[in-house]
Amino acid sequence: MDSDCGRKGRQLSPELGGGGDYHYHHLNPNQRHLFFNHHLLKVVVMCAMVTLTSFMLYQASESPFQILRRSIYSSFSFSSHAYHSVCNSSSRNYNEELCLIRVLEKSAMADKTVIITALNEAWIEPDSIFDLFLESFKIGNQTNFLIKHLLVVTLDQKAFRHCQVVLKLNCYFLKTEGVNFSVEAHFMTQDYLKMMWRRMDFLRYVLELGYNFVFTDADIMWFRNPFPHFYSDTNFQISCDRFWGNPIDLDNSPNGGFNYVKSTNQTIAFYKFWYESRELYPGIHDQDVLNMIKHSPVIKEIGLEIKFLDTAYFGGFCQPKELDSVCTMHANCCAGLDNKIHDIKILLDDWRYYLSLPEDVRKNRPPSWSVPQSCGPASFGQHTPRKKNVDARKILGNFL
Ligand SMILES: *[C@@H]1O[C@H](CO)[C@@H](O)[C@H](O)[C@H]1NC(C)=O
Ligand SMILES: *[C@@H]1O[C@H](CO)[C@@H](O)[C@H](O)[C@H]1NC(C)=O
Ligand SMILES: *[C@@H]1O[C@H](CO)[C@@H](O)[C@H](O)[C@H]1NC(C)=O
Ligand SMILES: *[C@@H]1O[C@H](CO)[C@@H](O)[C@H](O)[C@H]1NC(C)=O
């Protein structure tokens, strides 16, 4: 499926005249406007047609992962290859693929849904964001049980050991060739982007294995069970930095740090499309690529309706709402890891204080957040950088 869409697209884009308008008549006036103004979009359409065609061909046969899964199931007996054996990297039974299948089985809810987050060495220090993340599940309202459905994807050996031995969570070691993830990879560097796209590919693999997931960055605090607040009529929903009131309005600004994706043919195709679009937009990360492709008619052709989650339930520092409704709070719109940790601690204190209030006070005179303090515009210094640089010091583990 590695098409050369990107290269072709870049060569073609300046010359694109009247061609490539195949999808024009399917677009509403708003989209038509975009169509005329973004040459790149035309390239996306062309690329997408290639992608879609290959997707159709791809769908016709069994995927490599389906074959892999079948062969794994037929060649190993279940009991002798339990999690502790196939996922122990010092054991000779260690097997990356089997380990993923075992850890998915172990962490999934009855409906095959897992909560996925990531961890690297820089995040296992005491008082790290990851500790605060786990703390939120413990102090959240009926969120503690969700920890057993959490699958921690670790990026280096040390984080993997820590996850298994100290935290005793469901852990998986995701290797990436040629990148040392135990050191900090700074935002938008080559290694950072490599890791971002590795994550995209990994999540697609999880979908192909038949599992639904909620992906959450570890700088998102979980205070209430989000599942009752997800939309039931879409297979792909994503949180927003800013939500403008309409869940299907593509002008909402998505935040890739939190999404809920159900395993269907559509979402698998969409993840492939998203992944392949990276070649068309080199040097930008998955969230920005999503912003480029979200208007693409390909998504309609795939049959996917993207829905955007309301910041009232899935909030963050960019657009803080009420404590009364919030399920998750993201330390977004924040530059600097120290600022982030500082404000997340206050966020947890706000929540504890809120819970300590008598019910009538909570209902009638609810307090509001006292964050952002170190985060928000203040964290960006005098010169407000372009949005792309918002999390300029964010380390890689935060994103995967
Ligand atoms: C999804 O694709 C598989 C083949 O890859 C096919 O057997 C199945 O019917 C498809 N499901 C739907 C709902 O289209
Ligand atoms: C992993 O395997 C090694 C070697 O067999 C063993 O010594 C160690 O205790 C195992 N670790 C865990 C966490 O099971
Ligand atoms: C916590 O959950 C229970 C049960 O769903 C609910 O009755 C209660 O109001 C919740 N409390 C808060 C602070 O949300
Ligand atoms: C990765 O970086 C860490 C910290 O600098 C170092 O200890 C480790 O040996 C490196 N691993 C590899 C495989 O290069």
Coordinates of C-alpha atoms and ligand atoms in Angstrom, one line a residue:
M1 CA 0.0 0.0 0.0
D2 CA 3.0 2.4 -0.1
S3 CA 1.8 4.4 -3.1
D4 CA 4.0 7.2 -4.5
C5 CA 1.1 9.6 -4.1
G6 CA 3.2 12.1 -2.3
R7 CA 5.9 12.4 -5.0
K8 CA 3.4 12.5 -7.8
G9 CA 1.3 15.0 -5.9
R10 CA 4.2 17.4 -5.3
Q11 CA 5.2 17.2 -9.0
L12 CA 1.7 17.8 -10.2
S13 CA 0.5 20.5 -7.9
P14 CA 1.8 23.6 -9.6
E15 CA 0.5 22.5 -13.0
L16 CA -2.9 21.5 -11.9
G17 CA -5.3 23.4 -14.0
G18 CA -8.8 22.3 -14.9
G19 CA -8.0 18.7 -14.2
G20 CA -8.7 16.8 -11.0
D21 CA -12.2 18.2 -10.5
Y22 CA -13.8 14.9 -10.5
H23 CA -15.4 15.4 -7.2
Y24 CA -16.4 19.0 -7.7
H25 CA -20.1 18.5 -8.2
H26 CA -20.4 16.5 -5.0
L27 CA -19.3 19.4 -2.9
N28 CA -21.4 22.0 -1.1
P29 CA -20.7 25.7 -1.8
N30 CA -18.5 26.0 1.2
Q31 CA -16.4 23.1 0.1
R32 CA -16.3 24.4 -3.5
H33 CA -14.8 27.6 -2.1
L34 CA -12.1 25.6 -0.5
F35 CA -11.7 23.5 -3.6
F36 CA -10.8 26.6 -5.6
N37 CA -8.5 28.0 -3.0
H38 CA -6.4 25.0 -2.1
H39 CA -4.5 23.5 -5.0
L40 CA -3.3 21.0 -2.5
L41 CA -6.8 19.7 -2.0
K42 CA -7.0 18.7 -5.6
V43 CA -3.8 16.8 -5.1
V44 CA -5.4 15.1 -2.1
V45 CA -8.4 14.1 -4.3
M46 CA -6.1 12.7 -6.9
C47 CA -4.0 10.9 -4.4
A48 CA -7.2 9.7 -2.7
M49 CA -8.6 8.2 -5.8
V50 CA -5.4 6.2 -6.1
T51 CA -5.6 5.4 -2.4
L52 CA -9.2 4.4 -2.6
T53 CA -8.6 2.2 -5.5
S54 CA -5.8 0.5 -3.8
F55 CA -7.9 0.3 -0.6
M56 CA -10.6 -1.5 -2.6
L57 CA -8.1 -3.9 -4.0
Y58 CA -6.6 -4.3 -0.5
Q59 CA -10.0 -5.0 1.0
A60 CA -10.6 -7.7 -1.5
S61 CA -8.0 -10.0 0.0
E62 CA -7.1 -10.9 3.5
S63 CA -4.9 -8.2 5.1
P64 CA -1.3 -9.2 6.2
F65 CA -2.5 -8.8 9.8
Q66 CA -5.4 -11.1 9.4
I67 CA -3.0 -13.6 7.9
L68 CA -0.6 -13.0 10.8
R69 CA -3.4 -13.4 13.3
R70 CA -4.6 -16.6 11.8
S71 CA -1.1 -18.1 11.7
I72 CA -0.4 -17.1 15.2
Y73 CA -3.6 -18.7 16.5
S74 CA -3.0 -21.9 14.6
S75 CA 0.6 -22.4 15.5
F76 CA 0.6 -21.7 19.2
S77 CA -1.3 -23.1 22.0
F78 CA -3.1 -20.5 24.1
S79 CA -2.0 -21.5 27.6
S80 CA 1.7 -21.9 27.0
H81 CA 2.0 -18.5 25.4
A82 CA 0.3 -16.3 28.0
Y83 CA 1.0 -12.6 28.4
H84 CA 3.8 -12.9 31.1
S85 CA 5.7 -15.2 28.8
V86 CA 5.3 -13.7 25.3
C87 CA 5.6 -10.1 26.7
N88 CA 8.7 -10.7 28.8
S89 CA 11.4 -9.2 26.7
S90 CA 14.1 -11.2 28.6
S91 CA 12.3 -14.5 28.0
R92 CA 13.0 -16.6 25.0
N93 CA 9.3 -16.8 24.3
Y94 CA 9.1 -13.1 23.8
N95 CA 7.1 -12.4 20.6
E96 CA 6.1 -8.9 19.7
E97 CA 2.9 -9.8 17.7
L98 CA 1.6 -12.4 20.1
C99 CA 2.3 -10.0 22.9
L100 CA 0.1 -7.4 21.3
I101 CA -2.7 -9.8 20.8
R102 CA -2.4 -11.1 24.4
V103 CA -2.3 -7.6 25.9
L104 CA -5.3 -6.5 23.8
E105 CA -7.3 -9.5 25.1
K106 CA -6.2 -8.8 28.6
S107 CA -7.1 -5.1 28.6
A108 CA -10.2 -5.0 26.4
M109 CA -13.7 -4.4 27.7
A110 CA -16.4 -6.9 26.8
D111 CA -17.1 -5.0 23.6
K112 CA -13.4 -5.2 22.6
T113 CA -12.6 -1.6 23.4
V114 CA -9.2 -0.6 24.9
I115 CA -7.9 2.7 26.2
I116 CA -4.5 3.4 24.7
T117 CA -1.8 5.8 26.0
A118 CA 2.0 6.0 25.7
L119 CA 5.0 6.1 27.9
N120 CA 8.7 6.7 27.5
E121 CA 11.6 6.9 29.8
A122 CA 11.4 10.6 30.4
W123 CA 7.9 10.1 31.8
I124 CA 8.5 7.5 34.4
E125 CA 10.2 9.8 36.9
P126 CA 8.4 10.4 40.1
D127 CA 5.9 13.3 39.9
S128 CA 5.8 12.9 36.2
I129 CA 2.7 13.7 34.1
F130 CA 2.1 9.9 33.8
D131 CA 1.7 9.7 37.6
L132 CA -0.7 12.6 37.5
F133 CA -2.6 10.9 34.7
L134 CA -3.0 7.7 36.8
E135 CA -3.9 9.7 39.8
S136 CA -6.8 11.3 37.9
F137 CA -8.4 7.8 37.3
K138 CA -8.2 7.3 41.1
I139 CA -9.8 10.5 42.1
G140 CA -12.2 10.7 39.2
N141 CA -15.9 9.8 39.7
Q142 CA -16.1 6.1 39.0
T143 CA -13.1 6.1 36.7
N144 CA -10.9 3.8 38.7
F145 CA -12.2 0.6 37.0
L146 CA -11.0 2.0 33.6
I147 CA -7.4 1.5 34.6
K148 CA -7.6 -2.2 34.0
H149 CA -8.7 -1.4 30.4
L150 CA -5.7 0.9 29.9
L151 CA -3.1 -0.4 27.4
V152 CA 0.2 1.5 27.9
V153 CA 2.3 1.6 24.8
T154 CA 5.9 2.0 25.8
L155 CA 8.6 3.3 23.5
D156 CA 11.7 2.1 25.2
Q157 CA 12.9 -0.9 27.3
K158 CA 13.1 1.0 30.5
A159 CA 9.6 2.4 30.3
F160 CA 8.4 -1.1 29.4
R161 CA 10.0 -2.7 32.5
H162 CA 8.7 0.2 34.7
C163 CA 5.2 -0.3 33.3
Q164 CA 5.2 -4.1 33.9
V165 CA 7.1 -4.3 37.2
V166 CA 6.4 -1.0 39.0
L167 CA 3.0 0.1 37.7
K168 CA 1.8 -3.4 36.9
L169 CA -0.4 -2.2 34.0
N170 CA -1.1 -3.7 30.7
C171 CA 2.0 -2.9 28.7
Y172 CA 3.2 -3.2 25.1
F173 CA 6.6 -2.4 23.8
L174 CA 6.4 -0.6 20.4
K175 CA 9.7 -0.6 18.7
T176 CA 10.6 1.8 15.9
E177 CA 13.6 1.1 13.8
G178 CA 16.4 3.7 14.0
V179 CA 15.0 5.9 16.7
N180 CA 16.1 6.0 20.3
F181 CA 12.9 6.9 22.1
S182 CA 14.4 6.8 25.6
V183 CA 15.8 10.3 25.0
E184 CA 13.6 13.3 24.5
A185 CA 12.6 13.9 20.9
H186 CA 11.7 17.5 20.6
F187 CA 8.5 18.7 18.9
M188 CA 8.6 18.5 15.1
T189 CA 12.1 17.0 14.8
Q190 CA 12.7 14.2 12.4
D191 CA 12.5 11.6 15.2
Y192 CA 9.4 13.1 16.6
L193 CA 7.6 12.9 13.3
K194 CA 8.8 9.4 12.7
M195 CA 7.3 8.4 16.1
M196 CA 4.0 10.2 15.3
W197 CA 3.5 8.3 12.2
R198 CA 4.6 5.0 13.8
R199 CA 1.7 5.6 16.2
M200 CA -0.7 6.2 13.4
D201 CA 0.3 2.9 11.8
F202 CA 0.1 1.1 15.1
L203 CA -3.4 2.3 15.8
R204 CA -4.5 1.2 12.4
Y205 CA -3.1 -2.3 13.2
V206 CA -5.1 -2.3 16.4
L207 CA -8.2 -1.6 14.4
E208 CA -7.3 -4.4 11.9
L209 CA -7.0 -6.8 14.8
G210 CA -10.7 -6.0 15.5
Y211 CA -10.3 -3.7 18.6
N212 CA -11.9 -0.3 19.2
F213 CA -9.8 2.2 21.1
V214 CA -9.9 5.4 22.9
F215 CA -6.5 7.0 22.4
T216 CA -5.6 9.5 25.1
D217 CA -2.5 11.6 25.6
A218 CA -1.1 11.3 29.2
D219 CA -1.6 15.0 29.8
I220 CA -5.4 14.4 29.7
M221 CA -6.9 13.9 33.1
W222 CA -9.9 11.6 33.4
F223 CA -12.5 12.8 35.9
R224 CA -15.6 11.0 34.7
N225 CA -16.4 8.0 32.6
P226 CA -16.5 9.4 29.1
F227 CA -18.3 6.4 27.5
P228 CA -21.9 7.7 28.2
H229 CA -20.9 10.9 26.4
F230 CA -19.6 9.5 23.2
Y231 CA -21.7 9.8 20.0
S232 CA -23.3 6.5 19.2
D233 CA -23.7 7.2 15.4
T234 CA -20.2 7.6 14.3
N235 CA -17.1 5.4 14.2
F236 CA -14.6 8.2 14.5
Q237 CA -14.8 11.0 17.1
I238 CA -12.1 13.3 18.1
S239 CA -11.6 16.0 20.8
C240 CA -11.2 19.7 19.9
D241 CA -9.0 22.5 21.0
R242 CA -12.0 24.7 20.3
F243 CA -15.5 23.4 19.6
W244 CA -18.0 25.7 17.9
G245 CA -21.2 23.9 18.8
N246 CA -21.9 21.6 15.9
P247 CA -20.4 18.1 16.1
I248 CA -20.2 17.6 12.3
D249 CA -18.8 21.1 11.5
L250 CA -15.4 20.4 10.0
D251 CA -14.2 23.9 11.1
N252 CA -14.0 22.7 14.7
S253 CA -10.2 22.4 15.4
P254 CA -9.5 18.7 16.2
N255 CA -6.9 17.7 18.8
G256 CA -5.3 14.4 18.0
G257 CA -4.6 13.8 21.7
F258 CA -7.9 12.1 22.3
N259 CA -10.1 10.2 20.0
Y260 CA -12.5 7.2 20.0
V261 CA -12.4 4.9 17.0
K262 CA -14.4 1.8 16.4
S263 CA -12.9 -1.0 14.3
T264 CA -14.8 -1.0 11.0
N265 CA -13.8 -1.2 7.3
Q266 CA -14.3 2.6 7.1
T267 CA -12.0 3.5 10.0
I268 CA -9.3 1.2 8.8
A269 CA -9.5 2.8 5.3
F270 CA -9.5 6.2 6.9
Y271 CA -6.4 5.5 8.9
K272 CA -4.7 4.3 5.8
F273 CA -5.7 7.4 4.0
W274 CA -4.5 9.6 6.9
Y275 CA -1.2 7.7 7.0
E276 CA -0.6 8.0 3.3
S277 CA -1.4 11.6 3.2
R278 CA 1.7 12.3 5.3
E279 CA 3.7 12.0 2.1
L280 CA 1.7 14.8 0.6
Y281 CA 2.4 17.1 3.5
P282 CA 5.9 16.4 4.6
G283 CA 7.2 17.8 7.8
I284 CA 3.9 18.2 9.6
H285 CA 2.3 16.0 12.2
D286 CA -0.9 13.9 12.2
Q287 CA -3.1 16.6 13.6
D288 CA -2.2 19.2 11.0
V289 CA -2.5 16.5 8.2
L290 CA -6.0 15.7 9.6
N291 CA -6.8 19.4 9.2
M292 CA -5.7 19.3 5.6
I293 CA -7.6 16.1 4.7
K294 CA -10.8 16.6 6.8
H295 CA -12.6 18.2 3.9
S296 CA -11.5 15.6 1.4
P297 CA -14.3 13.9 -0.5
V298 CA -12.5 10.6 0.0
I299 CA -13.7 10.6 3.6
K300 CA -17.3 10.7 2.3
E301 CA -16.5 8.0 -0.2
I302 CA -15.1 5.8 2.5
G303 CA -18.4 6.4 4.2
L304 CA -17.0 7.9 7.4
E305 CA -18.6 10.8 9.3
I306 CA -16.1 12.5 11.5
K307 CA -17.7 13.9 14.7
F308 CA -16.1 16.4 17.0
L309 CA -16.4 16.1 20.7
D310 CA -17.8 18.9 22.8
T311 CA -15.3 20.7 25.0
A312 CA -18.0 20.8 27.7
Y313 CA -17.3 17.0 28.2
F314 CA -13.9 16.7 26.6
G315 CA -12.3 19.9 27.6
G316 CA -8.9 21.5 27.9
F317 CA -7.0 24.7 28.7
C318 CA -7.8 26.1 25.3
Q319 CA -11.5 26.3 26.0
P320 CA -12.2 25.4 29.7
K321 CA -15.8 24.8 30.5
E322 CA -17.7 23.7 33.6
L323 CA -16.5 21.3 36.3
D324 CA -20.1 20.0 36.4
S325 CA -20.0 18.4 33.0
V326 CA -16.4 17.6 32.2
C327 CA -15.2 14.1 31.7
T328 CA -11.6 14.7 30.6
M329 CA -9.4 17.8 30.8
H330 CA -6.4 18.2 28.5
A331 CA -3.4 20.4 29.4
N332 CA -3.4 21.7 25.8
C333 CA -2.6 25.3 24.7
C334 CA 0.5 25.0 26.9
A335 CA 4.2 25.5 26.2
G336 CA 6.7 23.9 28.4
L337 CA 6.7 20.7 30.3
D338 CA 7.2 22.3 33.7
N339 CA 4.3 24.7 33.1
K340 CA 2.2 21.7 32.2
I341 CA 3.0 19.7 35.3
H342 CA 2.4 22.8 37.4
D343 CA -1.1 23.4 36.0
I344 CA -2.1 19.8 36.0
K345 CA -1.5 19.6 39.7
I346 CA -3.7 22.6 40.2
L347 CA -6.3 21.0 38.0
L348 CA -6.3 17.9 40.2
D349 CA -6.7 20.1 43.3
D350 CA -9.6 21.9 41.7
W351 CA -11.3 18.6 41.1
R352 CA -10.6 17.4 44.7
Y353 CA -12.0 20.7 46.0
Y354 CA -15.1 20.4 43.8
L355 CA -15.8 16.8 45.1
S356 CA -15.4 17.9 48.7
L357 CA -18.2 20.4 48.4
P358 CA -21.7 19.5 49.6
E359 CA -23.9 18.4 46.7
D360 CA -26.2 21.5 46.8
V361 CA -23.2 23.9 46.7
R362 CA -21.8 21.9 43.8
K363 CA -25.1 22.1 41.9
N364 CA -26.0 25.7 42.7
R365 CA -22.8 27.5 43.1
P366 CA -20.2 25.4 41.3
P367 CA -16.7 26.7 41.4
S368 CA -14.7 27.2 38.2
W369 CA -11.3 26.0 37.2
S370 CA -8.3 28.1 38.5
V371 CA -6.3 26.9 35.5
P372 CA -4.6 27.8 33.2
Q373 CA -2.0 29.7 35.2
S374 CA 1.4 28.8 34.0
C375 CA -0.1 27.4 30.8
G376 CA -2.2 29.4 28.3
P377 CA -0.9 32.5 26.5
A378 CA 1.4 33.3 29.4
S379 CA 3.4 30.2 28.7
F380 CA 4.2 31.4 25.2
G381 CA 6.2 34.5 26.3
Q382 CA 6.0 37.8 24.6
H383 CA 5.7 36.7 21.0
T384 CA 2.8 34.5 20.5
P385 CA 4.1 31.8 18.2
R386 CA 2.1 30.3 15.4
K387 CA -0.2 27.6 16.5
K388 CA 2.1 24.9 15.1
N389 CA 4.6 25.8 17.7
V390 CA 2.2 25.8 20.6
D391 CA 3.7 22.8 22.3
A392 CA 7.2 23.4 21.2
R393 CA 8.8 21.8 24.2
K394 CA 6.4 19.0 24.5
I395 CA 8.3 15.7 24.6
L396 CA 7.5 12.9 22.3
G397 CA 5.9 10.5 24.8
N398 CA 3.3 13.1 25.3
F399 CA 2.1 12.7 21.8
L400 CA 2.2 9.1 21.2
Ligands
LIG1 C1 -15.3 -5.4 5.4 O1 -14.4 -5.9 4.6 C2 -14.3 -7.4 4.6 C3 -13.2 -7.9 3.7 O2 -12.1 -7.2 3.9 C4 -15.7 -7.9 4.1 O3 -15.7 -9.3 4.2 C5 -16.8 -7.3 4.9 O4 -18.0 -7.7 4.4 C6 -16.7 -5.8 5.0 N1 -17.7 -5.4 5.9 C7 -18.5 -4.4 5.6 C8 -19.5 -4.0 6.7 O5 -18.5 -3.8 4.6
LIG2 C1 11.2 -12.6 32.5 O1 12.0 -13.7 32.2 C2 13.2 -13.8 32.9 C3 14.0 -14.9 32.3 O2 13.2 -16.1 32.0 C4 12.9 -14.0 34.3 O3 14.1 -14.1 35.1 C5 12.1 -12.8 34.9 O4 11.7 -13.0 36.2 C6 10.8 -12.6 34.0 N1 10.2 -11.4 34.4 C7 8.9 -11.2 34.6 C8 8.4 -9.9 34.9 O5 8.1 -12.2 34.5
LIG3 C1 -20.7 10.6 40.4 O1 -21.4 9.5 39.9 C2 -22.6 9.2 40.5 C3 -23.2 8.0 39.8 O2 -23.2 8.1 38.4 C4 -23.5 10.4 40.4 O3 -24.7 10.1 41.0 C5 -22.9 11.6 41.0 O4 -23.7 12.7 40.9 C6 -21.5 11.8 40.4 N1 -20.8 12.9 41.1 C7 -20.2 13.9 40.4 C8 -19.6 14.9 41.2 O5 -20.3 14.0 39.2
LIG4 C1 19.4 5.4 24.0 O1 19.7 6.6 24.7 C2 20.0 6.3 26.1 C3 20.2 7.6 26.8 O2 21.0 8.4 26.2 C4 21.2 5.4 26.2 O3 21.4 5.0 27.5 C5 20.9 4.1 25.4 O4 22.0 3.3 25.4 C6 20.5 4.4 24.0 N1 20.1 3.2 23.3 C7 20.4 2.9 22.1 C8 19.9 1.6 21.6 O5 21.2 3.6 21.4

